[in-house]
PDB file of C-alpha atoms and ligand atoms in Angstrom:
ATOM      1  CA  UNK A 667     105.444 202.277 146.645  1.00 71.00           C
ATOM      2  CA  UNK A 668     107.551 204.041 143.992  1.00 79.00           C
ATOM      3  CA  UNK A 669     105.803 207.094 142.557  1.00 91.00           C
ATOM      4  CA  UNK A 670     107.671 206.690 139.278  1.00 98.00           C
ATOM      5  CA  UNK A 671     106.867 204.114 136.604  1.00 98.00           C
ATOM      6  CA  UNK A 672     109.286 202.077 134.538  1.00 98.00           C
ATOM      7  CA  UNK A 673     107.784 203.761 131.466  1.00 98.00           C
ATOM      8  CA  UNK A 674     108.774 207.198 132.782  1.00 98.00           C
ATOM      9  CA  UNK A 675     112.326 205.998 133.351  1.00 98.00           C
ATOM     10  CA  UNK A 676     112.395 204.402 129.899  1.00 98.00           C
ATOM     11  CA  UNK A 677     111.280 207.700 128.360  1.00 98.00           C
ATOM     12  CA  UNK A 678     114.210 209.508 129.999  1.00 98.00           C
ATOM     13  CA  UNK A 679     116.925 207.038 128.963  1.00 98.00           C
ATOM     14  CA  UNK A 680     118.791 208.481 125.994  1.00 98.00           C
ATOM     15  CA  UNK A 681     119.855 206.146 123.215  1.00 98.00           C
ATOM     16  CA  UNK A 682     123.203 207.160 121.724  1.00 98.00           C
ATOM     17  CA  UNK A 683     123.925 205.243 118.504  1.00 97.00           C
ATOM     18  CA  UNK A 684     127.471 204.105 117.714  1.00 96.00           C
ATOM     19  CA  UNK A 685     128.974 204.909 121.132  1.00 96.00           C
ATOM     20  CA  UNK A 686     131.639 203.979 122.158  1.00 94.00           C
ATOM     21  CA  UNK A 687     132.034 202.151 118.835  1.00 93.00           C
ATOM     22  CA  UNK A 688     130.012 201.530 115.672  1.00 95.00           C
ATOM     23  CA  UNK A 689     127.001 199.261 116.163  1.00 94.00           C
ATOM     24  CA  UNK A 690     126.560 199.844 119.918  1.00 93.00           C
ATOM     25  CA  UNK A 691     123.337 201.538 121.034  1.00 96.00           C
ATOM     26  CA  UNK A 692     124.556 203.142 124.256  1.00 97.00           C
ATOM     27  CA  UNK A 693     121.889 203.578 126.920  1.00 98.00           C
ATOM     28  CA  UNK A 694     122.709 206.910 128.564  1.00 98.00           C
ATOM     29  CA  UNK A 695     121.249 207.087 132.072  1.00 98.00           C
ATOM     30  CA  UNK A 696     122.494 210.609 132.900  1.00 98.00           C
ATOM     31  CA  UNK A 697     119.061 212.173 132.166  1.00 98.00           C
ATOM     32  CA  UNK A 698     117.556 209.827 134.777  1.00 98.00           C
ATOM     33  CA  UNK A 699     120.203 210.842 137.330  1.00 98.00           C
ATOM     34  CA  UNK A 700     119.724 214.541 136.650  1.00 98.00           C
ATOM     35  CA  UNK A 701     115.984 214.397 137.380  1.00 98.00           C
ATOM     36  CA  UNK A 702     115.410 214.293 141.155  1.00 98.00           C
ATOM     37  CA  UNK A 703     112.086 212.454 140.907  1.00 98.00           C
ATOM     38  CA  UNK A 704     113.306 209.886 138.379  1.00 98.00           C
ATOM     39  CA  UNK A 705     116.562 209.237 140.238  1.00 98.00           C
ATOM     40  CA  UNK A 706     114.767 208.686 143.550  1.00 98.00           C
ATOM     41  CA  UNK A 707     112.098 206.641 141.769  1.00 98.00           C
ATOM     42  CA  UNK A 708     114.696 204.433 140.094  1.00 98.00           C
ATOM     43  CA  UNK A 709     116.170 203.650 143.527  1.00 98.00           C
ATOM     44  CA  UNK A 710     112.676 202.894 144.862  1.00 98.00           C
ATOM     45  CA  UNK A 711     112.104 200.479 141.970  1.00 98.00           C
ATOM     46  CA  UNK A 712     115.524 198.830 142.349  1.00 98.00           C
ATOM     47  CA  UNK A 713     114.957 198.187 146.064  1.00 98.00           C
ATOM     48  CA  UNK A 714     111.223 197.559 146.217  1.00 96.00           C
ATOM     49  CA  UNK A 715     111.391 193.873 147.139  1.00 94.00           C
ATOM     50  CA  UNK A 716     113.587 194.522 150.173  1.00 98.00           C
ATOM     51  CA  UNK A 717     112.852 196.099 153.536  1.00 98.00           C
ATOM     52  CA  UNK A 718     115.469 198.278 155.245  1.00 98.00           C
ATOM     53  CA  UNK A 719     117.552 196.022 157.497  1.00 97.00           C
ATOM     54  CA  UNK A 720     117.011 192.889 155.384  1.00 98.00           C
ATOM     55  CA  UNK A 721     120.173 193.403 153.334  1.00 98.00           C
ATOM     56  CA  UNK A 722     123.683 193.628 154.822  1.00 98.00           C
ATOM     57  CA  UNK A 723     125.438 195.044 151.764  1.00 98.00           C
ATOM     58  CA  UNK A 724     124.643 196.294 148.287  1.00 99.00           C
ATOM     59  CA  UNK A 725     127.384 195.459 145.796  1.00 99.00           C
ATOM     60  CA  UNK A 726     127.819 197.890 142.888  1.00 98.00           C
ATOM     61  CA  UNK A 727     129.843 197.507 139.708  1.00 98.00           C
ATOM     62  CA  UNK A 728     132.373 200.082 138.429  1.00 97.00           C
ATOM     63  CA  UNK A 729     131.367 202.769 137.464  1.00 97.00           C
ATOM     64  CA  UNK A 730     127.712 203.611 136.737  1.00 98.00           C
ATOM     65  CA  UNK A 731     126.610 200.771 139.002  1.00 98.00           C
ATOM     66  CA  UNK A 732     128.168 202.629 141.954  1.00 98.00           C
ATOM     67  CA  UNK A 733     125.644 205.444 141.604  1.00 98.00           C
ATOM     68  CA  UNK A 734     122.584 203.224 141.886  1.00 98.00           C
ATOM     69  CA  UNK A 735     124.063 200.735 144.350  1.00 99.00           C
ATOM     70  CA  UNK A 736     125.278 203.405 146.779  1.00 98.00           C
ATOM     71  CA  UNK A 737     121.917 205.182 146.801  1.00 98.00           C
ATOM     72  CA  UNK A 738     120.133 201.840 147.238  1.00 98.00           C
ATOM     73  CA  UNK A 739     122.445 200.972 150.140  1.00 98.00           C
ATOM     74  CA  UNK A 740     121.554 204.108 152.108  1.00 98.00           C
ATOM     75  CA  UNK A 741     117.852 203.474 151.481  1.00 98.00           C
ATOM     76  CA  UNK A 742     118.135 199.834 152.669  1.00 98.00           C
ATOM     77  CA  UNK A 743     120.333 200.809 155.650  1.00 98.00           C
ATOM     78  CA  UNK A 744     122.965 198.509 154.173  1.00 98.00           C
ATOM     79  CA  UNK A 745     126.677 198.871 153.506  1.00 98.00           C
ATOM     80  CA  UNK A 746     128.037 199.528 150.039  1.00 99.00           C
ATOM     81  CA  UNK A 747     130.741 197.339 148.465  1.00 99.00           C
ATOM     82  CA  UNK A 748     132.468 198.177 145.172  1.00 98.00           C
ATOM     83  CA  UNK A 749     133.458 195.720 142.465  1.00 98.00           C
ATOM     84  CA  UNK A 750     136.178 197.498 140.489  1.00 98.00           C
ATOM     85  CA  UNK A 751     138.263 196.965 137.443  1.00 97.00           C
ATOM     86  CA  UNK A 752     141.535 195.202 138.273  1.00 97.00           C
ATOM     87  CA  UNK A 753     144.265 197.412 139.701  1.00 98.00           C
ATOM     88  CA  UNK A 754     142.058 200.101 141.254  1.00 98.00           C
ATOM     89  CA  UNK A 755     141.428 198.787 144.769  1.00 98.00           C
ATOM     90  CA  UNK A 756     144.203 199.602 147.276  1.00 98.00           C
ATOM     91  CA  UNK A 757     144.048 196.628 149.669  1.00 98.00           C
ATOM     92  CA  UNK A 758     144.360 192.859 149.028  1.00 98.00           C
ATOM     93  CA  UNK A 759     141.878 191.677 146.426  1.00 98.00           C
ATOM     94  CA  UNK A 760     140.273 188.629 144.920  1.00 98.00           C
ATOM     95  CA  UNK A 761     139.899 188.743 141.150  1.00 98.00           C
ATOM     96  CA  UNK A 762     137.699 187.223 138.487  1.00 98.00           C
ATOM     97  CA  UNK A 763     138.405 187.216 134.764  1.00 98.00           C
ATOM     98  CA  UNK A 764     135.594 187.169 132.221  1.00 97.00           C
ATOM     99  CA  UNK A 765     135.207 187.197 128.461  1.00 94.00           C
ATOM    100  CA  UNK A 766     134.422 190.338 126.498  1.00 89.00           C
ATOM    101  CA  UNK A 767     133.361 190.435 122.853  1.00 78.00           C
ATOM    102  CA  UNK A 768     137.051 190.779 122.040  1.00 82.00           C
ATOM    103  CA  UNK A 769     139.485 189.609 124.712  1.00 90.00           C
ATOM    104  CA  UNK A 770     139.112 189.439 128.482  1.00 95.00           C
ATOM    105  CA  UNK A 771     138.607 191.738 131.452  1.00 97.00           C
ATOM    106  CA  UNK A 772     139.154 191.291 135.174  1.00 98.00           C
ATOM    107  CA  UNK A 773     137.145 192.638 138.090  1.00 98.00           C
ATOM    108  CA  UNK A 774     138.242 192.734 141.724  1.00 98.00           C
ATOM    109  CA  UNK A 775     136.856 193.052 145.214  1.00 98.00           C
ATOM    110  CA  UNK A 776     138.614 193.582 148.535  1.00 98.00           C
ATOM    111  CA  UNK A 777     139.326 190.279 150.251  1.00 98.00           C
ATOM    112  CA  UNK A 778     137.453 191.364 153.394  1.00 98.00           C
ATOM    113  CA  UNK A 779     134.601 193.229 151.670  1.00 98.00           C
ATOM    114  CA  UNK A 780     131.861 190.742 152.595  1.00 98.00           C
ATOM    115  CA  UNK A 781     131.559 188.500 155.626  1.00 98.00           C
ATOM    116  CA  UNK A 782     130.625 184.831 155.054  1.00 98.00           C
ATOM    117  CA  UNK A 783     126.840 184.574 155.123  1.00 98.00           C
ATOM    118  CA  UNK A 784     126.313 188.296 154.511  1.00 98.00           C
ATOM    119  CA  UNK A 785     122.991 188.987 152.762  1.00 98.00           C
ATOM    120  CA  UNK A 786     123.891 190.895 149.622  1.00 98.00           C
ATOM    121  CA  UNK A 787     122.120 192.490 146.702  1.00 98.00           C
ATOM    122  CA  UNK A 788     123.966 193.162 143.436  1.00 98.00           C
ATOM    123  CA  UNK A 789     122.914 196.290 141.545  1.00 98.00           C
ATOM    124  CA  UNK A 790     124.193 197.516 138.188  1.00 98.00           C
ATOM    125  CA  UNK A 791     122.902 200.020 135.672  1.00 98.00           C
ATOM    126  CA  UNK A 792     122.640 197.622 132.763  1.00 98.00           C
ATOM    127  CA  UNK A 793     122.604 193.891 132.030  1.00 98.00           C
ATOM    128  CA  UNK A 794     123.964 193.179 128.557  1.00 96.00           C
ATOM    129  CA  UNK A 795     125.751 189.845 127.962  1.00 96.00           C
ATOM    130  CA  UNK A 796     125.913 189.233 131.720  1.00 97.00           C
ATOM    131  CA  UNK A 797     129.679 188.710 131.732  1.00 97.00           C
ATOM    132  CA  UNK A 798     130.399 191.562 134.137  1.00 97.00           C
ATOM    133  CA  UNK A 799     127.682 190.732 136.634  1.00 98.00           C
ATOM    134  CA  UNK A 800     128.415 186.984 136.497  1.00 98.00           C
ATOM    135  CA  UNK A 801     132.035 187.820 137.383  1.00 98.00           C
ATOM    136  CA  UNK A 802     130.804 189.994 140.278  1.00 98.00           C
ATOM    137  CA  UNK A 803     128.569 187.133 141.461  1.00 98.00           C
ATOM    138  CA  UNK A 804     131.575 184.785 141.352  1.00 98.00           C
ATOM    139  CA  UNK A 805     133.532 187.178 143.600  1.00 98.00           C
ATOM    140  CA  UNK A 806     130.612 187.434 146.042  1.00 98.00           C
ATOM    141  CA  UNK A 807     130.392 183.634 146.142  1.00 98.00           C
ATOM    142  CA  UNK A 808     134.143 183.295 146.742  1.00 98.00           C
ATOM    143  CA  UNK A 809     133.693 185.409 149.879  1.00 98.00           C
ATOM    144  CA  UNK A 810     130.795 183.214 151.009  1.00 98.00           C
ATOM    145  CA  UNK A 811     128.056 185.824 150.712  1.00 98.00           C
ATOM    146  CA  UNK A 812     124.385 184.926 150.433  1.00 98.00           C
ATOM    147  CA  UNK A 813     123.218 186.510 147.192  1.00 98.00           C
ATOM    148  CA  UNK A 814     119.613 187.672 147.529  1.00 98.00           C
ATOM    149  CA  UNK A 815     119.124 189.030 144.012  1.00 98.00           C
ATOM    150  CA  UNK A 816     120.749 190.782 141.069  1.00 98.00           C
ATOM    151  CA  UNK A 817     118.882 193.938 140.065  1.00 98.00           C
ATOM    152  CA  UNK A 818     119.395 196.136 137.009  1.00 98.00           C
ATOM    153  CA  UNK A 819     117.878 199.397 135.855  1.00 98.00           C
ATOM    154  CA  UNK A 820     118.139 198.274 132.218  1.00 98.00           C
ATOM    155  CA  UNK A 821     118.235 194.855 130.557  1.00 98.00           C
ATOM    156  CA  UNK A 822     119.155 194.242 126.917  1.00 98.00           C
ATOM    157  CA  UNK A 823     117.130 191.051 126.727  1.00 98.00           C
ATOM    158  CA  UNK A 824     118.304 190.007 123.267  1.00 97.00           C
ATOM    159  CA  UNK A 825     121.812 189.455 124.677  1.00 96.00           C
ATOM    160  CA  UNK A 826     120.532 186.757 127.086  1.00 97.00           C
ATOM    161  CA  UNK A 827     122.567 187.983 130.075  1.00 97.00           C
ATOM    162  CA  UNK A 828     120.048 186.349 132.411  1.00 97.00           C
ATOM    163  CA  UNK A 829     121.268 182.934 131.367  1.00 97.00           C
ATOM    164  CA  UNK A 830     124.591 183.623 133.120  1.00 97.00           C
ATOM    165  CA  UNK A 831     122.824 184.616 136.368  1.00 97.00           C
ATOM    166  CA  UNK A 832     120.207 181.923 136.611  1.00 92.00           C
ATOM    167  CA  UNK A 833     121.195 180.683 140.073  1.00 94.00           C
ATOM    168  CA  UNK A 834     119.780 183.880 141.606  1.00 97.00           C
ATOM    169  CA  UNK A 835     116.697 186.057 141.038  1.00 98.00           C
ATOM    170  CA  UNK A 836     117.242 188.619 138.252  1.00 98.00           C
ATOM    171  CA  UNK A 837     115.078 191.758 138.152  1.00 98.00           C
ATOM    172  CA  UNK A 838     115.217 194.594 135.674  1.00 98.00           C
ATOM    173  CA  UNK A 839     113.142 197.761 135.450  1.00 98.00           C
ATOM    174  CA  UNK A 840     113.413 198.774 131.781  1.00 98.00           C
ATOM    175  CA  UNK A 841     113.768 196.022 129.171  1.00 98.00           C
ATOM    176  CA  UNK A 842     114.852 196.465 125.540  1.00 97.00           C
TER     177      UNK A 842
HETATM  178  P1  AMP B1076     127.835 192.884 130.100  1.00 71.80           P
HETATM  179  O1  AMP B1076     129.011 192.356 130.854  1.00 71.80           O
HETATM  180  O2  AMP B1076     127.879 192.560 128.638  1.00 71.80           O
HETATM  181  O3  AMP B1076     126.515 192.466 130.736  1.00 71.80           O
HETATM  182  O4  AMP B1076     127.918 194.463 130.146  1.00 71.80           O
HETATM  183  C1  AMP B1076     127.442 195.147 131.220  1.00 71.80           C
HETATM  184  C2  AMP B1076     128.235 196.380 131.542  1.00 71.80           C
HETATM  185  O5  AMP B1076     128.608 197.107 130.386  1.00 71.80           O
HETATM  186  C3  AMP B1076     127.385 197.295 132.397  1.00 71.80           C
HETATM  187  O6  AMP B1076     128.151 197.622 133.542  1.00 71.80           O
HETATM  188  C4  AMP B1076     127.072 198.492 131.519  1.00 71.80           C
HETATM  189  O7  AMP B1076     127.382 199.670 132.215  1.00 71.80           O
HETATM  190  C5  AMP B1076     127.938 198.352 130.269  1.00 71.80           C
HETATM  191  N1  AMP B1076     127.158 198.317 129.009  1.00 71.80           N
HETATM  192  C6  AMP B1076     127.079 197.272 128.147  1.00 71.80           C
HETATM  193  N2  AMP B1076     126.324 197.556 127.083  1.00 71.80           N
HETATM  194  C7  AMP B1076     125.875 198.824 127.264  1.00 71.80           C
HETATM  195  C8  AMP B1076     125.018 199.700 126.500  1.00 71.80           C
HETATM  196  N3  AMP B1076     124.460 199.333 125.342  1.00 71.80           N
HETATM  197  N4  AMP B1076     124.759 200.932 127.007  1.00 71.80           N
HETATM  198  C9  AMP B1076     125.312 201.310 128.191  1.00 71.80           C
HETATM  199  N5  AMP B1076     126.126 200.536 128.937  1.00 71.80           N
HETATM  200  C10 AMP B1076     126.411 199.303 128.494  1.00 71.80           C
END
C-alpha cells in the first residue's frame, strides 16, 4: 500500500500561471520529484493495480512521462519504452500525428519496441486534451501490444481527455 495520499501529492504540485503562454495553468511536478517520499509514493500510486511481473513494458511519453514511467518500470520488473517527439529516435520508427490547439505534432516509437501481445502500461505525468496519449496508444496498437491501462499522475478533467482513451482503463491520481 502506498504510504502517500493523492492529497499530499496534490499539495506539492505547483501551479504556474501563464506558462508557457498566457492562459495556461502549468502543473509543475518538480516539487513532487524532489521529495523522496512523494516521488516514491507517486510511483506506488501509479502502479498499485499491477503486481511485479504482470506487465512486460511501461511506455512513457517524452519528456516528463519518462521520469514516472521509468521508475514504474523498475518497480514492476518491466521494460521501459519511450514515445518521443518525431526525429529524436535513432532507429527505424513508426509515427503518429495528432492535433494540437494550433497545428499538429507527431510522436514516434521504435519499430521493434514492443512485441505483439506484450502487456503494456502507458504512464504520463498529465492528461490534458488526451491528444498525446491517444497518439501513443495508436502506436502501441500498431505494434500489436495489449494495452492494460493508461495511468496519469494528473488529469485536467475539464479538457475531457478521457474521451479519447475510452477503449482502455484510465486512472489518474490528482484531478483538477
Ligand atoms: P494533451 O495531449 O493535451 O493531453 O497534453 C498532454 C501533454 O502535455 C502531457 O505530456 C503534459 O506533460 C503536457 N501538458 C499539457 N497541459 C499541461 C499543463 N497544464 N501543465 C503541465 N503539462 C501539461
